XYZ file of C-alpha atoms in Angstrom:
672
model
C -44.792 -59.696 -12.796
C -44.986 -56.917 -15.560
C -46.715 -53.365 -13.800
C -49.720 -52.063 -15.736
C -49.176 -49.371 -17.928
C -50.646 -46.526 -15.886
C -50.125 -47.710 -12.380
C -46.884 -45.799 -12.028
C -45.359 -42.472 -12.603
C -42.409 -44.138 -14.367
C -45.110 -45.460 -17.425
C -44.195 -43.076 -19.403
C -40.432 -42.710 -19.166
C -38.360 -43.530 -22.269
C -36.982 -46.746 -22.113
C -33.222 -47.191 -22.777
C -32.556 -49.211 -25.985
C -29.886 -50.798 -24.304
C -30.235 -51.369 -20.619
C -27.618 -50.079 -18.158
C -26.183 -53.186 -16.608
C -24.335 -52.385 -13.177
C -22.454 -54.924 -11.687
C -22.973 -55.421 -8.127
C -20.225 -56.211 -5.763
C -20.020 -60.199 -5.351
C -20.193 -61.815 -1.695
C -17.718 -64.276 -0.782
C -18.582 -67.451 -1.471
C -20.977 -69.061 1.161
C -21.513 -65.384 2.597
C -24.499 -63.185 1.931
C -23.677 -59.331 1.654
C -26.849 -58.687 3.870
C -28.103 -60.032 7.193
C -30.223 -63.015 7.253
C -33.028 -61.038 8.502
C -32.699 -58.617 5.628
C -32.982 -61.783 2.714
C -35.625 -63.498 4.484
C -38.426 -61.120 3.494
C -37.282 -61.041 -0.133
C -38.549 -64.590 -1.555
C -41.925 -63.350 -2.081
C -42.414 -61.301 -5.123
C -43.253 -57.862 -4.754
C -45.857 -55.398 -6.816
C -44.125 -51.982 -6.675
C -46.398 -50.512 -4.614
C -43.407 -48.671 -2.886
C -41.095 -48.097 -5.832
C -37.880 -46.951 -3.631
C -38.746 -50.113 -1.508
C -39.263 -52.342 -4.389
C -35.673 -51.274 -5.978
C -34.039 -51.466 -2.597
C -35.585 -55.166 -2.413
C -34.935 -55.795 -6.083
C -31.436 -55.145 -5.844
C -30.727 -57.292 -2.410
C -32.176 -60.347 -4.229
C -29.887 -59.609 -7.069
C -26.692 -59.227 -5.011
C -27.394 -62.355 -2.764
C -28.501 -64.564 -5.933
C -31.938 -64.837 -5.089
C -33.343 -63.481 -8.753
C -33.283 -65.763 -11.704
C -31.149 -64.906 -14.558
C -33.980 -64.456 -16.827
C -35.706 -61.525 -14.419
C -32.361 -60.028 -13.948
C -32.048 -58.646 -17.536
C -35.714 -59.120 -19.124
C -36.061 -55.911 -20.553
C -39.910 -56.515 -20.833
C -40.145 -56.569 -17.034
C -40.369 -53.395 -14.527
C -38.178 -55.407 -12.080
C -35.216 -55.763 -14.795
C -32.348 -54.399 -13.631
C -31.276 -52.104 -16.572
C -34.559 -50.281 -16.420
C -35.261 -50.024 -12.733
C -31.905 -48.810 -12.305
C -31.525 -46.467 -15.058
C -34.894 -45.030 -15.250
C -36.195 -44.567 -11.545
C -35.090 -41.592 -9.567
C -35.193 -43.870 -6.443
C -33.197 -46.716 -7.573
C -30.627 -43.858 -9.018
C -30.678 -42.501 -5.725
C -29.999 -46.088 -4.210
C -27.131 -46.575 -6.590
C -25.442 -43.808 -5.679
C -25.814 -44.346 -2.307
C -24.673 -48.053 -2.382
C -21.560 -46.587 -4.340
C -20.834 -44.180 -1.267
C -21.051 -47.189 0.643
C -18.816 -48.714 -1.077
C -14.878 -48.242 -0.486
C -13.205 -45.795 -3.050
C -10.172 -46.853 -4.676
C -7.022 -45.909 -2.958
C -5.529 -42.494 -4.136
C -3.060 -40.121 -2.679
C -4.210 -36.648 -1.281
C -4.054 -33.719 -3.879
C -2.831 -30.502 -3.251
C -6.104 -28.261 -2.828
C -6.447 -24.951 -4.680
C -6.633 -21.597 -2.714
C -9.980 -19.874 -3.404
C -9.655 -16.792 -5.919
C -10.704 -14.856 -2.899
C -7.847 -15.739 -0.698
C -5.444 -15.306 -3.600
C -6.515 -11.646 -4.256
C -6.344 -10.908 -0.583
C -2.631 -9.696 0.031
C -1.421 -7.072 2.706
C 1.345 -5.191 0.833
C 3.268 -4.675 4.207
C 3.065 -8.430 5.367
C 4.319 -9.128 2.111
C 7.089 -6.798 1.821
C 8.500 -7.402 5.636
C 8.133 -11.377 4.743
C 10.726 -11.112 1.636
C 12.927 -8.897 3.920
C 14.439 -11.910 5.007
C 18.251 -10.300 5.431
C 20.846 -10.751 8.013
C 21.101 -8.053 10.114
C 24.980 -6.960 11.250
C 25.729 -8.700 14.234
C 27.861 -6.173 15.559
C 24.960 -3.939 16.215
C 22.275 -4.105 18.020
C 18.690 -4.131 16.174
C 16.575 -1.062 15.691
C 12.845 -1.902 14.309
C 11.499 1.217 12.866
C 9.236 -0.768 10.443
C 6.256 -1.700 12.180
C 3.601 0.657 13.304
C 3.103 -1.100 17.032
C 3.663 0.947 19.883
C 3.919 -1.719 22.132
C 7.262 -3.074 20.844
C 9.318 -0.303 22.085
C 8.583 -0.686 25.922
C 8.672 3.316 25.849
C 4.724 3.749 25.383
C 2.900 1.358 28.194
C -0.993 1.493 28.351
C -2.176 3.755 31.451
C -2.791 1.985 34.349
C -6.541 3.355 33.995
C -6.942 1.154 30.672
C -5.321 -2.470 32.717
C -7.824 -1.568 35.659
C -10.797 -1.175 33.643
C -10.313 -4.620 31.983
C -9.417 -6.314 35.452
C -12.650 -4.757 36.730
C -14.412 -5.904 33.452
C -12.971 -9.560 33.982
C -13.587 -9.751 37.609
C -17.388 -8.730 37.170
C -18.085 -11.909 35.494
C -20.687 -9.960 33.290
C -18.901 -10.022 29.970
C -18.640 -13.651 29.312
C -21.311 -14.318 27.001
C -22.596 -13.365 23.412
C -23.978 -9.723 23.130
C -25.353 -7.844 20.117
C -23.391 -7.885 16.867
C -23.320 -4.026 16.746
C -22.098 -3.753 20.253
C -23.353 -3.768 23.723
C -25.810 -1.101 24.550
C -23.983 0.486 27.480
C -20.739 0.468 25.657
C -22.195 2.575 22.503
C -24.227 4.819 24.615
C -20.706 5.573 26.515
C -19.121 6.035 23.028
C -21.814 8.540 22.349
C -21.697 10.702 25.235
C -17.483 10.434 24.530
C -17.733 11.672 20.782
C -21.021 13.757 20.358
C -20.520 17.306 19.639
C -22.831 19.996 18.708
C -21.291 19.781 15.487
C -21.901 16.722 14.949
C -24.637 15.267 17.854
C -24.372 11.273 17.720
C -26.391 8.434 19.702
C -25.941 4.794 20.453
C -27.808 3.995 17.521
C -24.870 5.821 15.315
C -22.202 2.966 16.842
C -20.743 -0.391 15.735
C -18.458 -1.971 17.383
C -15.990 -3.682 15.701
C -12.801 -5.863 15.864
C -10.397 -3.532 15.791
C -10.375 0.308 13.519
C -9.501 -2.150 10.212
C -12.388 -4.373 11.014
C -14.630 -0.834 10.961
C -12.751 0.107 7.495
C -13.696 -3.508 6.298
C -17.454 -2.805 7.028
C -17.678 0.548 5.844
C -16.123 -0.656 2.601
C -18.014 -3.651 2.186
C -21.328 -1.260 3.130
C -20.613 1.230 0.576
C -19.287 -0.468 -2.693
C -19.797 -3.626 -5.166
C -17.909 -5.139 -7.437
C -16.787 -2.665 -10.323
C -17.189 0.415 -7.855
C -14.181 2.366 -6.716
C -13.477 4.211 -3.680
C -10.678 7.217 -3.644
C -7.334 6.188 -1.383
C -4.413 8.119 -0.618
C -1.283 7.657 -2.313
C 1.037 7.461 -0.061
C -1.465 5.566 2.163
C -2.470 3.001 4.248
C -2.192 -0.534 2.331
C -4.827 -2.359 3.974
C -7.235 0.044 1.848
C -6.239 -2.360 -1.089
C -6.211 -5.426 0.782
C -9.976 -4.753 1.505
C -11.040 -3.883 -1.920
C -9.381 -5.979 -4.041
C -11.196 -9.139 -3.475
C -14.593 -7.960 -3.450
C -13.629 -6.468 -7.331
C -13.772 -2.591 -5.786
C -11.341 -0.815 -7.312
C -8.732 1.542 -4.935
C -8.457 4.612 -6.946
C -5.316 6.552 -5.734
C -5.210 10.407 -5.223
C -1.930 11.840 -4.969
C -0.648 13.483 -1.815
C 1.833 16.273 -2.432
C 4.878 15.053 -0.607
C 6.898 18.478 -1.396
C 3.964 20.314 0.488
C 3.483 18.824 3.745
C 1.664 15.613 1.950
C -1.389 17.512 1.497
C -3.922 16.351 -0.748
C -3.996 17.121 -4.379
C -7.232 18.506 -4.634
C -6.952 18.723 -8.463
C -6.109 15.373 -8.977
C -8.543 13.904 -6.125
C -11.676 15.599 -8.084
C -10.406 14.323 -11.623
C -10.726 10.617 -10.579
C -14.590 11.277 -9.346
C -17.119 8.877 -11.880
C -20.181 7.838 -11.765
C -19.012 4.749 -10.002
C -17.563 6.285 -7.036
C -19.042 5.354 -3.915
C -16.544 6.831 -1.362
C -13.483 9.065 -0.880
C -11.507 7.688 2.062
C -9.463 10.303 3.930
C -6.671 9.536 6.586
C -6.097 12.277 9.210
C -3.648 12.356 10.951
C -1.886 10.577 8.107
C -0.478 6.998 8.173
C 2.554 6.868 6.451
C 3.038 10.562 6.018
C 2.659 11.889 9.461
C 0.854 14.914 7.879
C -2.097 16.967 9.952
C -4.516 18.635 7.522
C -5.754 21.910 8.439
C -9.599 22.806 9.184
C -9.512 24.877 5.771
C -7.577 21.825 3.731
C -10.448 19.262 5.244
C -13.443 21.790 4.098
C -11.732 21.988 0.796
C -12.137 18.052 0.299
C -15.674 18.404 1.764
C -16.694 20.978 -0.803
C -15.442 18.354 -3.483
C -17.017 15.173 -1.987
C -20.583 17.809 -1.492
C -20.550 18.537 -5.139
C -20.518 15.330 -6.520
C -22.388 13.988 -3.635
C -19.742 11.308 -2.548
C -19.957 9.917 1.084
C -16.725 10.146 2.925
C -14.947 7.523 4.958
C -13.016 9.131 7.799
C -10.010 7.264 9.134
C -9.051 8.716 12.729
C -7.559 6.117 14.332
C -4.707 8.584 15.255
C -7.012 11.498 16.032
C -5.792 13.354 19.003
C -2.054 11.960 18.549
C -0.713 15.526 17.064
C 1.952 17.705 18.417
C 4.293 20.342 16.962
C 1.254 22.893 17.057
C -1.064 21.007 14.949
C -4.510 20.498 15.730
C -7.060 17.551 14.884
C -10.417 18.459 13.391
C -12.946 15.405 12.964
C -14.280 15.388 9.722
C -17.844 15.058 10.889
C -17.519 18.274 12.716
C -16.798 20.698 9.612
C -18.874 21.869 6.851
C -20.316 21.341 4.366
C -22.446 18.381 6.265
C -21.790 15.564 3.954
C -22.496 11.809 4.923
C -19.584 10.477 6.729
C -18.471 7.214 8.343
C -15.531 7.948 10.723
C -13.365 4.842 11.852
C -11.751 4.457 15.116
C -10.561 2.704 17.876
C -8.449 2.431 20.969
C -5.318 0.491 19.377
C -3.008 3.756 18.715
C -4.426 6.257 20.903
C -4.839 4.004 24.305
C -1.647 1.687 22.906
C -3.607 -1.576 23.274
C -3.663 -3.089 19.524
C -3.744 -6.147 20.294
C -7.134 -5.804 22.063
C -8.905 -5.220 18.875
C -11.493 -3.048 19.666
C -12.770 -0.107 17.072
C -15.727 1.235 15.839
C -17.438 3.055 13.283
C -19.690 6.302 13.695
C -22.761 6.955 11.049
C -23.027 10.598 10.600
C -25.924 10.207 8.165
C -26.506 13.523 7.126
C -29.828 14.226 4.346
C -31.064 10.501 5.022
C -28.596 9.403 2.643
C -26.588 6.543 4.424
C -30.356 4.722 5.815
C -29.746 1.596 3.607
C -26.197 1.391 4.041
C -26.834 1.685 8.141
C -28.839 -1.638 7.363
C -26.248 -3.154 5.195
C -23.737 -2.374 7.901
C -25.567 -3.743 10.661
C -25.851 -7.040 8.577
C -22.484 -7.080 7.954
C -21.459 -6.676 12.011
C -23.427 -10.070 11.838
C -20.791 -12.045 10.314
C -18.128 -11.817 13.762
C -21.053 -11.839 16.175
C -19.860 -8.890 18.010
C -15.810 -8.104 18.651
C -14.659 -9.217 22.072
C -16.951 -8.890 24.847
C -14.661 -8.519 27.625
C -12.951 -5.413 26.196
C -16.059 -4.149 25.438
C -17.009 -4.049 28.919
C -13.925 -1.997 29.664
C -14.367 0.787 27.341
C -16.808 2.840 29.369
C -14.073 2.911 32.315
C -11.245 3.565 29.534
C -12.967 6.336 28.084
C -13.766 8.188 31.182
C -10.819 7.395 33.649
C -7.870 7.441 31.188
C -5.562 10.720 32.544
C -4.996 13.454 30.347
C -1.399 13.018 31.467
C -1.129 9.971 29.584
C -1.975 11.758 26.384
C 0.565 14.072 26.929
C 3.217 11.914 27.780
C 2.702 10.226 24.214
C 2.783 13.161 22.512
C 5.878 14.425 24.218
C 7.349 10.890 23.125
C 6.305 11.654 19.687
C 7.519 15.355 19.486
C 11.279 14.281 20.677
C 11.245 11.654 18.033
C 10.136 13.309 15.245
C 12.483 16.519 15.811
C 15.540 14.101 16.429
C 14.777 12.177 13.323
C 13.841 15.211 11.042
C 16.483 17.324 11.858
C 19.565 14.532 11.469
C 18.095 13.353 8.348
C 16.964 16.464 6.431
C 20.814 17.253 6.868
C 22.113 13.791 4.802
C 22.833 14.752 1.428
C 20.322 12.693 -0.857
C 17.884 12.355 1.521
C 14.290 14.529 1.771
C 12.608 13.967 4.980
C 8.577 15.034 5.246
C 8.131 17.081 8.446
C 5.395 15.056 10.784
C 2.899 16.783 13.309
C 0.827 13.422 14.031
C 0.408 9.624 14.048
C 3.554 7.897 14.911
C 5.530 7.834 11.453
C 7.852 10.054 9.316
C 8.323 9.474 5.544
C 11.633 9.923 4.030
C 12.518 10.590 0.207
C 15.424 9.490 -1.421
C 17.209 10.509 -4.838
C 17.856 7.834 -6.624
C 20.654 9.634 -8.640
C 22.476 9.885 -5.555
C 22.427 6.332 -4.614
C 23.023 4.861 -7.850
C 24.052 1.320 -6.129
C 20.132 0.788 -5.735
C 19.165 1.398 -9.075
C 16.248 3.589 -7.834
C 14.789 0.375 -6.023
C 13.839 1.344 -2.049
C 13.509 -2.358 -0.941
C 17.300 -2.714 -2.228
C 17.973 0.007 -0.277
C 16.176 -1.086 2.864
C 17.801 -4.321 2.899
C 21.164 -2.873 2.606
C 20.377 -0.620 5.527
C 19.641 -3.768 7.714
C 22.704 -5.726 6.498
C 24.936 -2.578 7.572
C 23.465 -0.969 9.959
C 21.046 -3.257 11.516
C 18.003 -0.966 11.040
C 14.584 -1.535 9.852
C 12.540 0.589 7.753
C 9.490 -0.150 5.491
C 10.022 1.075 1.818
C 7.562 3.248 -0.169
C 6.372 0.519 -2.042
C 4.103 -0.907 0.578
C 2.389 2.639 0.367
C 2.281 2.912 -3.323
C 4.895 5.446 -3.209
C 8.521 4.178 -4.551
C 11.442 6.417 -3.488
C 10.508 6.838 0.043
C 10.906 5.043 3.093
C 8.997 5.105 6.506
C 10.395 5.429 10.231
C 8.081 4.638 13.370
C 8.649 7.299 16.022
C 7.732 5.251 19.547
C 11.353 4.459 20.484
C 13.025 6.356 23.277
C 14.774 9.354 21.644
C 18.130 8.268 22.253
C 17.808 5.154 20.251
C 16.274 7.214 17.489
C 18.871 9.383 17.090
C 21.271 6.210 17.110
C 18.997 4.814 14.450
C 18.871 8.303 12.439
C 22.720 8.481 12.916
C 23.434 4.842 11.287
C 21.073 5.606 8.459
C 23.364 9.010 7.854
C 26.476 6.983 8.184
C 25.004 4.308 5.775
C 23.801 7.107 3.338
C 27.471 8.467 3.415
C 28.906 5.556 2.066
C 26.507 5.020 -0.662
C 26.049 8.733 -2.013
C 27.546 9.384 -5.003
C 27.180 11.313 -8.466
C 28.503 8.209 -10.318
C 26.031 8.808 -12.891
C 27.403 11.721 -15.037
C 25.871 15.327 -13.778
C 26.598 17.892 -16.316
C 25.134 21.760 -15.538
C 24.645 23.531 -18.853
C 25.038 27.387 -18.202
C 22.450 29.285 -19.898
C 21.585 27.427 -23.013
C 20.507 24.198 -22.600
C 16.656 25.369 -22.631
C 17.509 29.044 -23.628
C 16.644 30.190 -20.374
C 17.172 33.406 -19.234
C 16.395 32.523 -15.333
C 17.742 29.988 -13.061
C 15.107 27.255 -13.690
C 16.860 24.398 -11.925
C 15.098 22.176 -14.462
C 16.876 18.828 -15.047
C 16.400 16.017 -17.428
C 18.069 12.567 -18.294
C 19.766 12.283 -21.517
C 21.687 9.504 -23.342
C 24.520 9.586 -25.130
C 26.476 7.013 -26.519
C 25.348 4.751 -24.188
C 25.802 6.481 -21.154
C 23.067 8.165 -18.754
C 23.242 11.631 -17.818
C 21.479 14.577 -15.165
C 21.618 17.719 -17.502
C 20.917 20.910 -15.264
C 19.561 24.433 -16.853
C 21.294 26.951 -14.461
C 20.164 30.162 -16.386
C 22.581 32.609 -17.948
C 22.574 35.657 -16.315
C 25.676 36.992 -14.257
C 24.562 35.662 -10.877
C 23.940 32.085 -12.471
C 27.191 30.438 -11.366
C 27.125 31.874 -7.683
C 23.570 30.627 -7.379
C 24.209 27.625 -9.093
C 26.738 26.370 -6.288
C 24.056 26.827 -3.746
C 22.038 24.151 -5.413
C 24.446 21.704 -6.687
C 27.305 21.854 -4.960
C 29.116 18.767 -7.112
C 28.636 17.770 -10.456
C 30.758 15.928 -12.807
C 31.408 18.340 -15.531
C 30.005 21.613 -16.905
C 29.316 22.878 -20.648
C 30.110 26.693 -20.292
C 28.285 28.681 -22.864
C 29.862 31.665 -24.642
C 27.958 33.907 -26.674
C 30.417 35.816 -28.761
C 27.909 38.068 -30.598
C 28.356 40.646 -27.911
C 31.752 41.186 -27.093
C 31.013 42.874 -23.983
C 29.702 40.082 -22.612
C 33.275 38.495 -23.208
C 34.301 39.862 -19.411
C 31.838 38.525 -17.609
C 31.875 35.247 -19.183
C 35.880 35.017 -18.208
C 34.779 35.818 -14.832
C 32.056 33.364 -14.607
C 34.283 30.544 -16.192
C 37.082 31.438 -13.677
C 34.591 30.977 -10.968
C 33.456 27.579 -11.995
C 36.771 26.379 -12.669
C 37.886 27.408 -8.881
C 35.270 24.885 -7.793
C 37.543 21.733 -6.603
C 34.070 19.499 -7.716
C 34.374 20.267 -10.988
C 36.065 18.060 -12.848
C 35.524 18.634 -16.524
C 34.698 21.802 -18.739
C 34.177 21.564 -22.354
C 33.581 25.410 -23.519
C 30.785 25.718 -26.036
C 31.239 28.973 -28.634
C 28.006 30.356 -29.628
C 27.273 33.317 -32.291
C 30.845 33.269 -33.073
C 30.448 36.143 -35.615
C 31.340 39.785 -34.168
C 30.365 42.602 -36.929
C 33.241 44.992 -36.441
C 35.923 42.151 -35.760
C 34.920 39.283 -37.501
C 35.169 35.810 -35.971
C 37.343 34.758 -33.567
C 39.533 32.052 -33.754
C 39.892 29.105 -31.443
C 43.365 30.420 -30.493
C 42.232 33.765 -29.362
C 39.484 32.621 -27.334
C 42.044 30.130 -25.711
C 44.350 32.778 -25.128
C 41.597 35.467 -23.838
C 40.232 32.830 -21.362
C 43.769 31.588 -20.475
C 42.693 28.253 -20.864
C 46.293 26.981 -21.245
C 47.193 27.938 -17.515
C 43.892 26.082 -16.282
C 45.061 22.891 -18.170
C 48.599 22.879 -16.468
C 47.085 23.510 -12.957
C 49.096 26.741 -12.865
C 45.900 29.402 -11.675
C 45.733 29.437 -8.146
C 42.362 29.577 -6.387
C 41.072 32.463 -4.175
C 43.381 31.608 -1.151
C 46.479 30.914 -3.297
C 45.599 27.204 -3.377
C 46.620 25.400 -6.622
C 43.433 24.284 -7.918
C 45.466 21.569 -9.907
C 44.843 20.656 -13.962
C 41.264 20.513 -15.265
C 40.543 18.755 -18.534
C 39.298 21.616 -21.093
C 38.267 21.593 -24.477
C 36.866 24.023 -26.787
C 34.132 23.829 -29.290
C 33.082 26.334 -32.157
C 29.911 26.807 -33.537
C 30.506 26.765 -37.435
C 27.153 26.158 -38.730
C 24.597 26.415 -36.119
C 24.384 27.492 -32.274
C 23.770 24.155 -31.494
C 26.549 22.414 -33.115
C 29.058 23.802 -30.537
C 26.913 22.891 -27.824
C 26.378 19.074 -29.251
C 30.162 18.773 -29.802
C 30.813 19.677 -26.115
C 28.297 17.163 -25.075
C 29.911 14.507 -27.162
C 33.604 15.585 -25.763
C 32.017 15.507 -21.991
C 31.021 11.844 -22.463
C 34.253 10.668 -23.535
C 35.941 12.094 -20.735
C 33.527 10.475 -18.202
C 32.927 7.161 -19.545
């Protein structure tokens, strides 16, 4: 029976020119697809009063052979299979249900793709540690100076008061359930009592408890910035900053630390990076990885820049209080000017329990600038429903009962290790350690030119150190600082000394000046002072390091203090003033007396003496007694034969530069 035109919502829907025919699954011969009690009610016609029910019944009839062929495919009938299953949303839904109920074709499991968010989440330290799969020297004990976990060495156990606090929290059975996402009120109140100062007063409402300081940093970053924004971070710096930002499309914009100046912040560079999308400046003090501790004046200089551009500060102060060698830790929130600051801290490092995963962030909201951010941080805290309630319950007793002697012991261990490592490694040629004053680390630079086997790649340096000496360090690339390595200072002093002595032995084996090094006396940059500048030069395919040591009378003697060994020297003689010749002769003799100098080329400049005319090459040879140096007949200051010296003399016939260029080419041939 056909349905009246306006009796259904489907009446005005367009009809397909060709009905879509769905071939149902056929039941086995003599069997019905559906139970008898379902089929029994389908032998009478339906009126379409319930379209979904009508569709189901129509399909049931069809599946079980109860619908006539004419009615199955009649385009004029509402009960037509093609129209009904093609146009009715109820029937299409039922059609999909039937398909889902049908067993899918067999197929193999495919490899599922990782999300873009997960692919953009990379911790440089973990990635580098994973690729450092090097077999250590089996003849030497392992010394792992690469991971910042103070529990690995056994030297620094947590205080008994800390362990007792956790035991009491456990036995109280008060901390087995959920707590507020921002942390238990009584715990935040204890933190407020512990942290508040007249310069930076806080209440329990200013704290959010987190799963470690890293989680506090994560909340601060996500609460401050959106995709396309940037946050300024130190270089070298804690690599987790990058890990936390990049998956969200936040740029980690690096400001330089002046490694040659105690790893202080390069304030000019910091300021130059700020733009309208800068949402925060991260300051890590005491510093991981450099061990630097910033003075009050330096921190306030950073705050003045933040105040000038109205950029909040995220203060990573997880190592606060872990200072030594006369350094003082100043919480940034206590200093002027009073810019908005989110401080991130925890119990991992200072209390030596990094596995307990409890940290916090403190909101120092000046000028009401962080009102909305505060609400956002509370929302973000709900993602993990708060950190471990048991450790939270122990925190008030940890803060109140850990004795001062515990912290003093930690500082003493760090002091002894820092002094031992710095004194040992600063005496190693090619290494340049930064003296630490806080945290648990020391950074050591190495001169790639002195270790040519590694071609400037500190990862290769570190791998070879493991293979030869069984000492693990972290390469500086983990901290965005190539050419450096980081040591951890938490071992017993004798172990640290052993590790540093192994590093020194390793460096002595690989230290070399194999890359030709040339010193140009006085003319390289027309300098009248000892500039000690260097530059890479390439000639005939060979790369040189050329140094300018100036040209006055003290040049040679001062040069020896800075560059005790070179492959060759180009000695500049200016003959335009005959009164300079005796001085030049003395300086040349002083250079040739040095055992480290293998080759010497003499470039004669300004070879025109008005009164006497130009000197010939033979005259210069005789005057400077070059023949005796070539044959090794000259004696040193102690009467020791210094051996023969390859010597050549090059005259400037056209320009002053020609003699120098010819001398350089000769040096190149000698060193090839």
